[in-house]
Amino acid sequence: MAAAYNREACVPLPAAFLGGTAAAQPGLAEALDGQAPVSVRLNPYKPYLLPESAVAGPVAWAEEGEAFYLAERPVFTADPVFHGGAYYVQEAASMFTGWLLRRILPDLGGGELRVLDLCAAPGGKTTHIASVVGTRDVVVANEVIRPRAKILAENVQKWGSGNIAVTSNDPADFGERLPGFFDAVVVDAPCSGEGMFRKDHGARAEWSPENVLLCAARQRRIVSDVWDALRPGGVMIYSTCTFNAAEDEENVLWIADELGGEILDFGALPEGIVPGYGGGRAAGWHFFPHLVPGEGFFAAAICKNGSSVGTPAGRAKNNKGLPLLAKNDAAEIRRWVDGAAGPECFATGGDGMAYGFSQALYDTVGALLQGRFGLLYSGVQVGELIRGALKPAHALALYHGLERGTVNVAEVSDGAAMEYLRKGTSTALLPADSFAEGLNLVSCQGIALGWAKRIGNRYNNLYPANWRVLNY
Ligand code: SAM
């Protein structure tokens, strides 16, 4: 991994911000003009160890071995395993959502939980949530802005956990069409971005006290629109990457008092995290960059009032979903996926491709389709059945449950992997004889990157043209 760091042109911190939040937090303004740490979160489903020399230390609020600061910022696009979903480059403070979720899950009741990540692109929290919950739990990752939802769907496929459905809908669609459906809802709300002032000087330029109030009002609208989709007894995690009370504590107190919920507390926190207060009441937690290594972040957990109805055990199957595959087609696909962790059922998507799902995800997708949601991706796209034989999809290569014994695995060097990822066909870099005749899974450092086909001395690079890596 080669080092590089690009700093945007310097924009001074806004005067009203300096006189307000920054004045109340000595050391904050200086930290916002300093260097941002770089952190990554490893994919628990894909066996990969960061080079020891690259690691500066662990993220304190992550699980052991889960997330690390890097000694310097590499060119991630030049690292082949980054494209195989071995890790996600995620700002450290925002990994606190995973910390919260781990403490909330035991109280939500076991079984096939449904979690909605409402404002999900590009997918930092989605991929984290999908790793914290089980493979039989369901994550619906939604992003209202369509082009951003497409990036989210791509990142979901690279992560390869198989337990996510990606939608692109307005928050109100969930409240109106799926009442009481979710056990947990994560609202990582669009905000004024004070916590990103160090990394993103554009956020400094756009900031104003008026915009803070507009953001706070929009956040209340988003939360109230989605609130009905959370079941009573379920938990909302509300977060922003800003420091001000209007978007943080005041909104959390408003959710609890106006919509009806209890703000949760979890006792001892990792050092440096500052409890947020509103009118003397505890309301969430702040991450300040002068106190902990990370950008600014705020998060709170609110349990919706009411008895816990519709818990996982009592959920009905949804038989109005995607058409299930015939037994012999499903049997052909089962050869390609790991039996224990793999999908429980297979169905044909609207695009004519076969998809694999856990039963809970299949039922959720059925409910989303009945509710006329814009579904961009779900489960694992396994491929196309042609006269009873599977032509595997790219997403299957990236899926953690792929049965590697089904095809030849061509393990290649970093250099060859980059040639493959730019969709090159240079036989000098990718010598055809290192591939078996027919289909191969191209792998680098044990991380699958995609498919390639050898036909005699010819070599077909099957990496998706729209994903090819050109600049690195
Ligand atoms: N959760 C993401 C992650 O961890 O990668 C980051 C989400 S970002 C803070 C907020 C997201 O909300 C953006 O993707 C933005 O497009 C979306 N958004 C903007 N306006 C929205 C609205 N009115 N309703 C819902 N989402 C909105």
Short mmCIF file of N, CA and C and ligand atoms in Angstrom, two decimals, residues 88 117 119-125 143-145 148 171 188-190 218 222, ligand 1:
data_model
loop_
_atom_site.label_atom_id
_atom_site.label_comp_id
_atom_site.label_asym_id
_atom_site.label_seq_id
_atom_site.Cartn_x
_atom_site.Cartn_y
_atom_site.Cartn_z
N TYR A 88 -13.40 -2.34 4.99
CA TYR A 88 -14.12 -1.13 4.59
C TYR A 88 -13.38 0.05 5.21
N ASP A 117 -31.57 0.32 7.94
CA ASP A 117 -30.57 1.40 7.92
C ASP A 117 -31.12 2.41 6.91
N CYS A 119 -30.67 5.80 6.13
CA CYS A 119 -29.88 6.76 5.32
C CYS A 119 -28.52 6.10 5.10
N ALA A 120 -28.45 5.19 4.15
CA ALA A 120 -27.39 4.17 4.22
C ALA A 120 -26.17 4.39 3.33
N ALA A 121 -26.29 5.17 2.24
CA ALA A 121 -25.15 5.28 1.31
C ALA A 121 -24.03 6.10 1.92
N PRO A 122 -22.76 5.73 1.65
CA PRO A 122 -22.33 4.67 0.73
C PRO A 122 -22.27 3.27 1.34
N GLY A 123 -22.55 3.12 2.64
CA GLY A 123 -22.66 1.77 3.16
C GLY A 123 -21.74 1.45 4.33
N GLY A 124 -21.10 2.47 4.92
CA GLY A 124 -20.23 2.21 6.07
C GLY A 124 -20.99 1.51 7.18
N LYS A 125 -22.11 2.09 7.58
CA LYS A 125 -22.84 1.49 8.70
C LYS A 125 -23.57 0.23 8.25
N GLU A 143 -31.43 4.11 0.68
CA GLU A 143 -30.84 5.41 0.35
C GLU A 143 -31.77 6.10 -0.65
N VAL A 144 -32.26 7.27 -0.25
CA VAL A 144 -33.29 7.93 -1.06
C VAL A 144 -32.71 8.45 -2.39
N ILE A 145 -31.45 8.84 -2.40
CA ILE A 145 -30.87 9.41 -3.63
C ILE A 145 -30.35 8.27 -4.51
N ARG A 148 -26.67 7.40 -5.40
CA ARG A 148 -25.96 6.98 -4.18
C ARG A 148 -26.42 5.57 -3.77
N PRO A 171 -38.19 8.07 3.28
CA PRO A 171 -38.44 7.54 4.64
C PRO A 171 -39.93 7.29 4.92
N ASP A 188 -28.93 7.51 10.35
CA ASP A 188 -27.65 8.24 10.31
C ASP A 188 -27.95 9.48 9.45
N ALA A 189 -28.46 10.49 10.12
CA ALA A 189 -29.17 11.57 9.42
C ALA A 189 -28.23 12.51 8.65
N PRO A 190 -28.71 13.01 7.49
CA PRO A 190 -27.96 14.08 6.83
C PRO A 190 -27.91 15.27 7.78
N ARG A 218 -35.19 19.06 9.28
CA ARG A 218 -35.26 17.94 8.32
C ARG A 218 -35.07 16.61 9.05
N ILE A 222 -37.54 13.37 9.00
CA ILE A 222 -37.12 12.02 8.60
C ILE A 222 -37.48 11.01 9.70
N1 SAM B 1 -24.89 5.91 6.83
C1 SAM B 1 -23.96 6.25 5.77
C2 SAM B 1 -22.66 5.52 5.98
O1 SAM B 1 -22.36 5.14 7.11
O2 SAM B 1 -21.96 5.26 4.98
C3 SAM B 1 -23.77 7.75 5.66
C4 SAM B 1 -25.07 8.48 5.53
S1 SAM B 1 -24.97 10.21 5.33
C5 SAM B 1 -24.57 10.76 6.90
C6 SAM B 1 -26.67 10.65 5.19
C7 SAM B 1 -27.40 10.07 4.00
O3 SAM B 1 -28.74 10.57 4.04
C8 SAM B 1 -26.82 10.47 2.66
O4 SAM B 1 -26.52 9.31 1.91
C9 SAM B 1 -27.93 11.26 1.99
O5 SAM B 1 -28.02 11.04 0.61
C10 SAM B 1 -29.17 10.78 2.71
N2 SAM B 1 -30.27 11.77 2.70
C11 SAM B 1 -30.24 13.06 2.28
N3 SAM B 1 -31.46 13.63 2.42
C12 SAM B 1 -32.26 12.69 2.92
C13 SAM B 1 -33.64 12.66 3.27
N4 SAM B 1 -34.41 13.75 3.14
N5 SAM B 1 -34.15 11.52 3.75
C14 SAM B 1 -33.37 10.43 3.91
N6 SAM B 1 -32.06 10.39 3.60
C15 SAM B 1 -31.52 11.51 3.12
#
